[in-house]
XYZ file of C-alpha atoms in Angstrom:
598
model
C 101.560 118.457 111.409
C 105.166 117.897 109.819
C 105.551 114.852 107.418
C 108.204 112.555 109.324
C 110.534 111.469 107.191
C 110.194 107.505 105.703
C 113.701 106.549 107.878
C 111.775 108.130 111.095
C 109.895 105.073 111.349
C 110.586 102.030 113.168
C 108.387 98.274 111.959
C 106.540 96.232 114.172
C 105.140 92.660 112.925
C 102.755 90.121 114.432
C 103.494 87.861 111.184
C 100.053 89.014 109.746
C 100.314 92.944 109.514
C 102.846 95.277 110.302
C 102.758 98.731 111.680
C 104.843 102.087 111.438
C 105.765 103.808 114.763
C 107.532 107.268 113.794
C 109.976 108.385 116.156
C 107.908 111.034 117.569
C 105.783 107.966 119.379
C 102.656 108.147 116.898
C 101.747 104.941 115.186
C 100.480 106.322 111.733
C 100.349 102.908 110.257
C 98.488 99.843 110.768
C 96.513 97.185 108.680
C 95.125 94.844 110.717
C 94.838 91.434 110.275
C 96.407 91.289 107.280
C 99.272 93.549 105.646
C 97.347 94.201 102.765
C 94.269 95.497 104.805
C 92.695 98.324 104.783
C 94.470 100.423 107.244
C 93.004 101.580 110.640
C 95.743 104.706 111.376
C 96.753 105.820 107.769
C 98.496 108.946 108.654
C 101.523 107.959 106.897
C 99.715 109.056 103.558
C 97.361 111.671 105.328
C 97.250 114.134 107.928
C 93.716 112.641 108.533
C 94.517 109.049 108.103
C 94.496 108.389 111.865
C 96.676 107.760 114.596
C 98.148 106.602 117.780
C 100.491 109.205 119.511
C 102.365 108.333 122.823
C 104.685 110.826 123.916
C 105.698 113.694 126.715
C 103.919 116.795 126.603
C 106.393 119.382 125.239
C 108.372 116.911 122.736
C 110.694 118.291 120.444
C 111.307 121.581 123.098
C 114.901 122.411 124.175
C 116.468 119.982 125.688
C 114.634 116.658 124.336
C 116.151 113.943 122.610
C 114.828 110.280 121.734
C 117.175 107.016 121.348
C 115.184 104.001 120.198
C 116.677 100.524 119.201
C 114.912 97.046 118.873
C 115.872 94.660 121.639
C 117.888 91.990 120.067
C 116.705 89.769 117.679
C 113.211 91.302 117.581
C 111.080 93.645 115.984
C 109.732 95.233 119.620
C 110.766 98.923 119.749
C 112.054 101.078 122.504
C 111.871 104.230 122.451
C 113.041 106.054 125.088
C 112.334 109.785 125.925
C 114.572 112.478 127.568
C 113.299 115.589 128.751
C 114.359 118.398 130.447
C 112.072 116.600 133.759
C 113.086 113.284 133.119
C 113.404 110.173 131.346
C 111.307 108.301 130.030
C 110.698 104.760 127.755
C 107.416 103.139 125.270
C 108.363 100.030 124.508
C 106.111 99.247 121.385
C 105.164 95.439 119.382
C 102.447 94.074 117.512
C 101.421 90.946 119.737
C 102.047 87.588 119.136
C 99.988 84.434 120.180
C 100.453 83.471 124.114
C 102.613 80.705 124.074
C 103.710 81.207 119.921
C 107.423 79.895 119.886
C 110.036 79.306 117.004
C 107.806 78.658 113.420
C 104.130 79.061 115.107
C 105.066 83.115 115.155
C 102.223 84.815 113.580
C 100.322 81.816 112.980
C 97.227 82.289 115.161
C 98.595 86.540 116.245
C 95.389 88.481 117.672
C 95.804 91.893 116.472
C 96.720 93.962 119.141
C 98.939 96.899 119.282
C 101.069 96.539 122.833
C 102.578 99.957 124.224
C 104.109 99.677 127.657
C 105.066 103.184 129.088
C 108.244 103.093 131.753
C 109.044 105.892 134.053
C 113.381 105.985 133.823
C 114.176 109.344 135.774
C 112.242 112.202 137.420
C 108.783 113.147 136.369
C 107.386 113.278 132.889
C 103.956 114.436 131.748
C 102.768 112.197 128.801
C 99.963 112.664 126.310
C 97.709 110.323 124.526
C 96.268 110.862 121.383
C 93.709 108.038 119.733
C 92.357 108.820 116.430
C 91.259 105.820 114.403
C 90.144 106.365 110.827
C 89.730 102.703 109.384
C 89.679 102.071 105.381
C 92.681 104.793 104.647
C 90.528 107.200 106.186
C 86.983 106.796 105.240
C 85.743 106.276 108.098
C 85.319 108.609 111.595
C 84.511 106.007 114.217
C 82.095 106.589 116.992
C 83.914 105.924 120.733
C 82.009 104.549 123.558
C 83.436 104.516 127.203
C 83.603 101.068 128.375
C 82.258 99.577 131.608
C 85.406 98.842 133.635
C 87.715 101.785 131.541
C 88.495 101.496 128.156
C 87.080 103.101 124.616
C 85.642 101.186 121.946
C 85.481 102.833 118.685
C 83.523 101.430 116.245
C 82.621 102.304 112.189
C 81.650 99.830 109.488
C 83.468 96.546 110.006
C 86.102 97.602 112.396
C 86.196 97.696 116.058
C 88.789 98.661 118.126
C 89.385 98.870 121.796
C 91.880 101.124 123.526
C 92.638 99.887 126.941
C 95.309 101.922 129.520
C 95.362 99.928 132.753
C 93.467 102.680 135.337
C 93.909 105.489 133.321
C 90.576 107.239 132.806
C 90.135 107.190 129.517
C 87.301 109.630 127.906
C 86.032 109.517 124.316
C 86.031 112.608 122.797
C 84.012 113.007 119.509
C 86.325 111.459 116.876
C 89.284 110.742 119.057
C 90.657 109.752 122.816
C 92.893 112.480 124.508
C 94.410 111.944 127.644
C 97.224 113.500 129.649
C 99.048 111.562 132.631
C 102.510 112.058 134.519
C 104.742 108.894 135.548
C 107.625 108.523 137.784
C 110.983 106.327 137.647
C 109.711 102.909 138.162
C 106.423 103.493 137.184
C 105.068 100.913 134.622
C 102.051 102.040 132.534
C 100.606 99.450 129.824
C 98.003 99.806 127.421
C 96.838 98.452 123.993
C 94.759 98.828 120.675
C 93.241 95.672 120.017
C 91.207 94.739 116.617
C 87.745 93.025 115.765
C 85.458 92.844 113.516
C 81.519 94.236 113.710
C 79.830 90.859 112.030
C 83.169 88.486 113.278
C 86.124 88.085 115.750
C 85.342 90.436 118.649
C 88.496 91.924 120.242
C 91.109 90.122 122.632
C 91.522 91.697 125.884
C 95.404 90.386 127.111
C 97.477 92.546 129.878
C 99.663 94.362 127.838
C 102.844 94.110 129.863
C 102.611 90.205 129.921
C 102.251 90.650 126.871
C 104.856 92.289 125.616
C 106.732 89.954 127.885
C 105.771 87.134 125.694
C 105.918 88.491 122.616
C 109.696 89.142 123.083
C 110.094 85.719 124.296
C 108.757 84.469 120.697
C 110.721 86.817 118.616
C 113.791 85.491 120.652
C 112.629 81.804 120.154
C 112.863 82.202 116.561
C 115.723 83.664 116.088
C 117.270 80.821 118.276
C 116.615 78.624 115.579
C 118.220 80.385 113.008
C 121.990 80.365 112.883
C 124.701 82.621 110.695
C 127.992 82.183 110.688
C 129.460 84.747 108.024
C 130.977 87.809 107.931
C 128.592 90.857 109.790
C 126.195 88.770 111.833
C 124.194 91.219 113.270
C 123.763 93.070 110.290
C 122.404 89.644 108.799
C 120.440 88.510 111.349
C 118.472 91.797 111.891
C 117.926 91.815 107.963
C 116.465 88.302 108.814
C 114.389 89.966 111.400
C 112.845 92.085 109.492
C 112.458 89.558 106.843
C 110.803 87.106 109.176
C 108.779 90.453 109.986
C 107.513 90.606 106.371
C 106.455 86.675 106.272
C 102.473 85.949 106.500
C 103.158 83.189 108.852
C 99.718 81.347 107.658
C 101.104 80.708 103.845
C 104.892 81.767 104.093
C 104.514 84.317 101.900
C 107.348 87.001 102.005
C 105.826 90.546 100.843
C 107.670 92.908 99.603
C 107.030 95.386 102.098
C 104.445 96.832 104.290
C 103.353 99.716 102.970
C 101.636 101.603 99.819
C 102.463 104.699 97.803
C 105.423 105.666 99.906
C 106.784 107.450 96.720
C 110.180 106.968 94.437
C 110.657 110.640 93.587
C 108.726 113.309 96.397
C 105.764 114.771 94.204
C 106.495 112.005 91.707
C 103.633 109.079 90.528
C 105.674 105.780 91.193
C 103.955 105.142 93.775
C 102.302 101.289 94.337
C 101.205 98.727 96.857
C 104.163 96.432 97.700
C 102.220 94.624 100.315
C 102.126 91.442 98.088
C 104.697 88.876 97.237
C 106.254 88.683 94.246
C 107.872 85.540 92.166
C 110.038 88.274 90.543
C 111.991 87.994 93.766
C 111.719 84.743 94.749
C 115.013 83.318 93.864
C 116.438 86.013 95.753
C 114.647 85.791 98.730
C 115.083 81.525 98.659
C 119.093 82.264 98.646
C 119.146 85.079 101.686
C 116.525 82.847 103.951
C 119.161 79.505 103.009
C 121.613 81.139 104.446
C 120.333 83.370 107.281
C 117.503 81.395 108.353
C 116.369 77.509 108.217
C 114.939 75.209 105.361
C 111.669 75.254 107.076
C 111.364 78.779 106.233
C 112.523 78.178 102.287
C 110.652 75.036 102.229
C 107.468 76.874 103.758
C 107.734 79.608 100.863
C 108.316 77.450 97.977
C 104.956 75.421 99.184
C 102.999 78.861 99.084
C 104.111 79.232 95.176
C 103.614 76.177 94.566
C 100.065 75.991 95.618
C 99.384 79.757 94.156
C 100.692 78.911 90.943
C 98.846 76.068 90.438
C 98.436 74.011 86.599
C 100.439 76.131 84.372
C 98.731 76.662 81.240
C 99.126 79.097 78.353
C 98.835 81.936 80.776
C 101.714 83.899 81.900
C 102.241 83.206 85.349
C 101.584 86.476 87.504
C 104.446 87.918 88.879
C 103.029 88.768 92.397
C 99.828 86.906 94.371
C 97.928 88.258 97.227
C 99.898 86.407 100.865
C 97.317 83.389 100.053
C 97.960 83.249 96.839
C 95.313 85.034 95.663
C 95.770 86.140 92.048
C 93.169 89.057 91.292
C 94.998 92.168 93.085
C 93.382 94.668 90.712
C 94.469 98.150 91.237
C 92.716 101.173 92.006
C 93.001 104.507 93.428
C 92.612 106.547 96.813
C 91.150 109.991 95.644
C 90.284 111.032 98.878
C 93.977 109.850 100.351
C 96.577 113.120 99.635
C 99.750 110.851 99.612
C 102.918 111.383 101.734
C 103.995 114.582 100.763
C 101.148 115.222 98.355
C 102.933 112.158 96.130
C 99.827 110.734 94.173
C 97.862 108.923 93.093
C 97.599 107.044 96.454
C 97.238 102.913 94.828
C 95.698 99.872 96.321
C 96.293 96.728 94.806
C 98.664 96.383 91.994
C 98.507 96.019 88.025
C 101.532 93.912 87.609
C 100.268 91.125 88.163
C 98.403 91.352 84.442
C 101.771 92.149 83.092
C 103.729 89.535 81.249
C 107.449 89.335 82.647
C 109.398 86.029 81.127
C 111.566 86.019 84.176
C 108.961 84.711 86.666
C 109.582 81.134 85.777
C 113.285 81.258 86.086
C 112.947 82.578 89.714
C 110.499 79.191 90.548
C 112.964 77.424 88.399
C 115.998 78.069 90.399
C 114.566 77.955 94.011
C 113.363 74.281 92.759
C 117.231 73.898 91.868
C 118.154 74.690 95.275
C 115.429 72.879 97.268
C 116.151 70.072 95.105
C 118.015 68.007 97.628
C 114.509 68.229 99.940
C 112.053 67.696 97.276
C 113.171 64.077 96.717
C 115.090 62.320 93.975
C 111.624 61.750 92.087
C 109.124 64.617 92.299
C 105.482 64.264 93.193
C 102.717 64.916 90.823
C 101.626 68.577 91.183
C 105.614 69.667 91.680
C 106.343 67.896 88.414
C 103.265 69.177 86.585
C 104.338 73.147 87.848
C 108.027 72.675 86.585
C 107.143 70.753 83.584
C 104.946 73.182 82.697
C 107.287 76.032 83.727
C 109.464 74.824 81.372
C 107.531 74.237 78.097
C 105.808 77.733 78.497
C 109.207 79.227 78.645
C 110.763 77.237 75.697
C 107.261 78.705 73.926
C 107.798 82.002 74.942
C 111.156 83.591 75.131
C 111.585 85.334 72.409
C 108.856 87.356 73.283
C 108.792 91.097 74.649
C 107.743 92.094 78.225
C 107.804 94.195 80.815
C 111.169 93.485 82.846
C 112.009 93.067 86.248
C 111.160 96.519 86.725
C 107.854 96.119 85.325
C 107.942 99.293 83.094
C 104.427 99.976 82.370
C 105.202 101.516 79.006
C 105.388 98.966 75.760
C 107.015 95.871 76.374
C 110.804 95.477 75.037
C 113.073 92.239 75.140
C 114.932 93.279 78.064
C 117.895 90.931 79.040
C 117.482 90.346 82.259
C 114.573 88.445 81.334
C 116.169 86.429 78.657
C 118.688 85.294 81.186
C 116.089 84.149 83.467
C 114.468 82.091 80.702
C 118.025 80.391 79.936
C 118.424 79.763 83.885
C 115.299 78.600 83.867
C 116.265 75.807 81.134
C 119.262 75.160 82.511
C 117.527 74.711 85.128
C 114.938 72.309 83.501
C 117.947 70.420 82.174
C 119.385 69.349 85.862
C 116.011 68.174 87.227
C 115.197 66.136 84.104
C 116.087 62.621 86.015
C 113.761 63.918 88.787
C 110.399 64.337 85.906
C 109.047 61.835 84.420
C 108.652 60.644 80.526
C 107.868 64.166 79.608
C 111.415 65.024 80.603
C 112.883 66.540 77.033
C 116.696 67.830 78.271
C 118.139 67.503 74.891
C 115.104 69.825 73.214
C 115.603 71.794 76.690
C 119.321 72.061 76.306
C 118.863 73.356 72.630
C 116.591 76.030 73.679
C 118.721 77.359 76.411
C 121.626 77.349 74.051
C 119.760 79.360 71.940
C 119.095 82.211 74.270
C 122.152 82.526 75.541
C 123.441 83.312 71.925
C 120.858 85.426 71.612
C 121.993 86.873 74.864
C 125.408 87.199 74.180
C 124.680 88.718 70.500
C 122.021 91.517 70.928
C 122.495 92.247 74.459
C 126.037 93.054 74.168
C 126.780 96.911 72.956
C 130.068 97.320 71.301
C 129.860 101.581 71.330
C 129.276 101.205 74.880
C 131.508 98.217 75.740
C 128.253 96.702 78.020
C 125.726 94.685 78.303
C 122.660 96.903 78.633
C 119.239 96.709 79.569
C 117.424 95.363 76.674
C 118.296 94.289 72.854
C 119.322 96.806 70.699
C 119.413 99.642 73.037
C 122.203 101.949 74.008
C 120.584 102.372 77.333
C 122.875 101.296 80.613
C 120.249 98.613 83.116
C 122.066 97.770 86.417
C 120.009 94.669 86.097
C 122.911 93.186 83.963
C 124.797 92.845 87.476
C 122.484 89.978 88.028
C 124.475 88.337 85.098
C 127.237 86.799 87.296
C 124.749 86.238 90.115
C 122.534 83.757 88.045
C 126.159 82.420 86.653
C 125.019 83.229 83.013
C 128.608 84.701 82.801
C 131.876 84.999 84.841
C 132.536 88.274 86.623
C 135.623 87.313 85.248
C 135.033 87.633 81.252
C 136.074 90.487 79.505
C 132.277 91.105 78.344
C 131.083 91.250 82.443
C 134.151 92.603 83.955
C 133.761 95.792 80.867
C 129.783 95.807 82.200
C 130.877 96.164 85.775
C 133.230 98.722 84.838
C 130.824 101.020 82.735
C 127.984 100.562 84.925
C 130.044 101.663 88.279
C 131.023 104.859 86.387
C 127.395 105.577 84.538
C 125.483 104.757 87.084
C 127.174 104.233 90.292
C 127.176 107.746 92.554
C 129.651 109.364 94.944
C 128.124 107.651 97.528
C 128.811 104.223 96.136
C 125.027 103.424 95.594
C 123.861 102.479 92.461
C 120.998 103.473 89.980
C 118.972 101.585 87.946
C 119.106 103.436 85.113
C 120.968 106.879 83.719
C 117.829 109.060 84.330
C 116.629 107.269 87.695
C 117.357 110.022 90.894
C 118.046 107.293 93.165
C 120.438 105.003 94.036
C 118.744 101.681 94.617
C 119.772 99.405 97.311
C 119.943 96.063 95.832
C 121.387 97.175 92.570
C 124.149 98.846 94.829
C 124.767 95.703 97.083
C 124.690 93.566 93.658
C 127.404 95.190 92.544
C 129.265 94.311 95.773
C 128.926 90.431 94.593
C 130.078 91.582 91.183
C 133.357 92.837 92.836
C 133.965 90.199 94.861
C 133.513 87.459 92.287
C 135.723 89.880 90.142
C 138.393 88.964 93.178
C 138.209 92.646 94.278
C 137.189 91.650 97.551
C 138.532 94.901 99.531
C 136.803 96.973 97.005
C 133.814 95.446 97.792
C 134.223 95.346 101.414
C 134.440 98.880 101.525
C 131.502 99.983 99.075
C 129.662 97.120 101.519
C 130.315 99.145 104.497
C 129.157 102.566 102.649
C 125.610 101.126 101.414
C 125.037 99.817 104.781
C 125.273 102.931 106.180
C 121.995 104.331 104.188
C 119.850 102.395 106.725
C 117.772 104.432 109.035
C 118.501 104.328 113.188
C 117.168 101.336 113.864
C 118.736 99.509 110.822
C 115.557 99.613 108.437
C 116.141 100.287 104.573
C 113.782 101.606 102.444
C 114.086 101.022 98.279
C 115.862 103.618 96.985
C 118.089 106.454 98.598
C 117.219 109.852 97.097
C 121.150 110.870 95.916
C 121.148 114.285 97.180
C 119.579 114.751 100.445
C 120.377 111.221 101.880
C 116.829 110.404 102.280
C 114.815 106.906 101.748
C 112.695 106.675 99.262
C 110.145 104.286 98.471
C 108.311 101.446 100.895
C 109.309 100.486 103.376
C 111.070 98.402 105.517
C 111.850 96.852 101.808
C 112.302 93.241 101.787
C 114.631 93.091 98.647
C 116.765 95.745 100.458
C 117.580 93.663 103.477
C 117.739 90.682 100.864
C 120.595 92.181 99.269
C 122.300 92.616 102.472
C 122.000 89.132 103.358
C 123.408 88.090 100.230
C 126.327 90.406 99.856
C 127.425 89.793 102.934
C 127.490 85.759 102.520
C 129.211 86.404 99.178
C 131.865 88.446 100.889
C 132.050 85.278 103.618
C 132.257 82.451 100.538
C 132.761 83.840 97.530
C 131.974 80.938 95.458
C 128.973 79.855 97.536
C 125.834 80.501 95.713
């Protein structure tokens, strides 16, 4: 089997788990009921991770083609098929609830995979191909034939039921194969629905009604949601995909759905993004303000809220499980070969022991912009969380750690997290009125005067004429174009407008994207579409316009972006769909509508 590329896959989210549909028709990703479950078809990362192909027999032959797109405003999938005998269309989703509208999306979803085959033109012969292999492979299920059609398969905890209408359907030893022909106007459905052994047995649902509904929800929510800025349906299909990435039970955003889709091919930057991290949390809180509603913001500042919990002496973790859970220890797949042989294959991830000083500025400033809904005086566990924000930063700045990018070699005083510890006390400052007794703005205000000097004086590298990315190195960080977006300085000054300057010709490409650093092979999306903010609150708006249109055109077919863009071949890199990706988007493109807005 050839390794699809990461842009050949298309998402599909229930608001619990998310799957990967390549555009060859095989699902070769799925973790039900929760995105950071053990998968069930894993062939993403192995050739014997499992499966689900749908697709005519003789695919890829002379004269075949596929088109696919998302109907509007949802993540359900169409692929459709052209052969040299005919047309034909599999319209894929993960299902929501019957009856799910608006904000209950994903709340109560019952794990089922929905695939709905449509006969456009002539005749086609299709083939089926079912090979579950739940935990990332371990296991080989045993299939049972079902009384009234249908195949269970069944190993350790897992059980899952293929069901295709009247097709007869016979398990094979480790997998289903089947082989049927449909006609224009012919309307085949079938599913994949999850259960557990010891728990929740599987739903049975017709798949067509289904999928009937299921669009009907993903168009409900998106009715609530209104944009009015410049490239709308670029926004609200980063939305989309955004809403796609929320765990609908806590409002937890993850940072994508997948693990171990690699950085560099062959390379070992490779980790499990299926968490949510505070690190991006300000971010996220400014692209869902202005592409989606306050009950989505307000939702996702409740979830850190609760997961934080009484700040102590602690750092705060920069990433929690999707219900808050803190303890996402790490470990590796050794019997997983990675996509593309790119190992080690990780579950779970370490970062969450690191200590990164910019966490409490991101909680910091989405309590600045909630501010207006969490009430002029703030109730006892909100006031407790930023108090204690605050104090533990005033204790700890000066201290080295990790960074944003959560290097895990030794721990430097990199400056984008001393800028997030002075937004985070000026921060502290503005909701003083709004915390009690303890309140201390004039301390407060001292201590965020202080790192900003500090800022200003050992970030700043006169050889270089730049900020770079950590005191008292020569070494160029496009994190410092986060510097005007956190308003720590002007795009205007000399300093930041010098910084812009050198990092566009260091580290910017000939493709417009943008690298994080000078020895980093990719460009990296939000990086690139922070520098279009830069330009625009530079007042180079046409500049920015155009390097807007350029980094928009790295996303795949159906408008999905990965992390990073690998600078010479053009292809993503990383996991994906990546939330902080389509984040940038959002926010580029409502900087390029108001300027001065954020």
């Amino acid at each position: 089997m050839q390794q699809l590329r990461i842009s050949d896959y298309g998402y599909l989210s229930d608001a619990r788990s998310g799957a990967l549909v390549g555009i060859d028709g095989s699902v070769d990703w799925w973790c039900p009921p929760r995105f950071d479950g053990p998968s069930v078809f894993g062939r993403l990362l192995d050739p014997n991770g499992g499966h689900f192909r749908l697709a005519p027999v003789g695919a890829g032959d002379p004269g075949y083609r596929v088109e696919r797109a998302y109907r509007p405003d949802t993540l359900v999938l169409r692929t459709v098929h052209h052969t040299p005998y005919g047309s034909v269309a599999v319209t894929d989703a993960l299902a929501a609830e019957i009856g799910a509208r608006a904000h209950d999306l994903g709340k109560n979803s019952p794990a089922v995979l929905i695939r709905v085959v449509e006969g456009l033109s002539g005749r086609v012969r299709m083939a089926l191909d079912f090979a579950p292999r739940p935990e990332y492979g371990l296991l080989t299920p045993y299939l049972h034939e079902q009384p009234g059609g249908g195949v269970l398969a069944g190993a350790g905890p897992t059980v899952l039921v293929l069901r295709a209408g009247d097709l007869p359907l016979r398990a094979g030893r480790d997998r289903v194969t089947h082989e049927f022909e449909i006609s224009a106007g012919q309307v085949v459905g079938m599913d994949v629905a999850f259960g557990q052994t010891y728990g929740t047995p599987p739903v049975r649902l017709d798949p067509v009604a289904a999928l009937a509904e299921t669009t009907r929800a993903w168009e409900a929510f998106r009715e609530t949601h209104g944009y009015s800025g410049r490239y709308p349906e670029l926004v609200r299909h980063s939305a989309t995909v955004l809403a796609g990435l929320t765990y609908a039970r806590s409002g937890a955003v993850i940072a994508a759905p997948t693990t171990s889709l690699p950085e560099r091919i062959g390379g070992d930057r490779n980790y499990d993004y299926r968490y949510s991290w505070l690190r991006d949390f300000s971010l996220t809180m400014r692209a869902l303000w202005v592409a989606a509603c306050p009950d989505e913001t307000s939702r996702l500042f409740a979830w850190v809220a609760r997961s934080i919990g009484r700040v102590g002496d602690e750092p705060v973790p920069v990433l929690f499980g999707v219900e808050g859970e803190r303890d996402v220890s790490e470990h590796h797949c050794h019997h997983v070969r990675g996509y593309l042989d790119s190992r080690p294959v990780r579950i779970g991830n370490d970062a969450w022991r690191q200590r990164q000083l910019d966490v409490p500025g991101e909680v910091m400033s989405a309590v600045w912009r909630l501010r207006d809904y969490l009430g002029g005086s703030f109730e006892e566990e909100l006031r407790e969380m930023v108090l204690g924000l605050t104090e533990q930063v005033a204790s700890t700045w000066h201290l080295p750690d990790r960074g944003m990018w959560e290097t895990r070699e030794e721990e430097r005083h990199y400056l984008s997290s001393k800028v997030s510890c002075w937004l985070a006390m000026d921060r502290a400052v503005g909701l003083a009125d709004r915390l009690g007794d303890r309140a201390d703005p004039r301390r407060w205000a001292g201590v965020r005067d202080e790192i900003r000097a500090a800022v200003l004086r050992e970030g700043w590298n006169d050889r270089i004429g730049a900020f770079t990315g950590a005191f008292g190195s020569p070494e160029l960080d496009a994190s410092v174009l986060a510097l005007p977006v956190a308003h720590f300085l002007p795009a205007t000054d000399p300093r930041m407008r010098s910084t812009i300057a050198v990092v566009e010709r260091e580290l910017g490409t000939d493709n417009g994207l943008v690298r994080r650093w000078a020895t980093d092979p990719a460009g990296f999306l939000l990086c690139s579409f922070w520098l279009v903010e830069c330009l625009v609150m530079a007042g180079e708006p046409r500049r920015a316009e155009e390097l807007f249109e350029r980094v928009v055109g790295n996303a795949n077919d159906v408008g999905l972006f990965s992390e990073q863009i690998d600078l010479t071949s053009g292809a993503q890199l990383g996991n994906t769909p990546q939330a902080l990706s389509h984040i940038g988007l959002i926010n580029a493109a409502w900087r390029l509508t108001e300027p001065e807005s954020f």
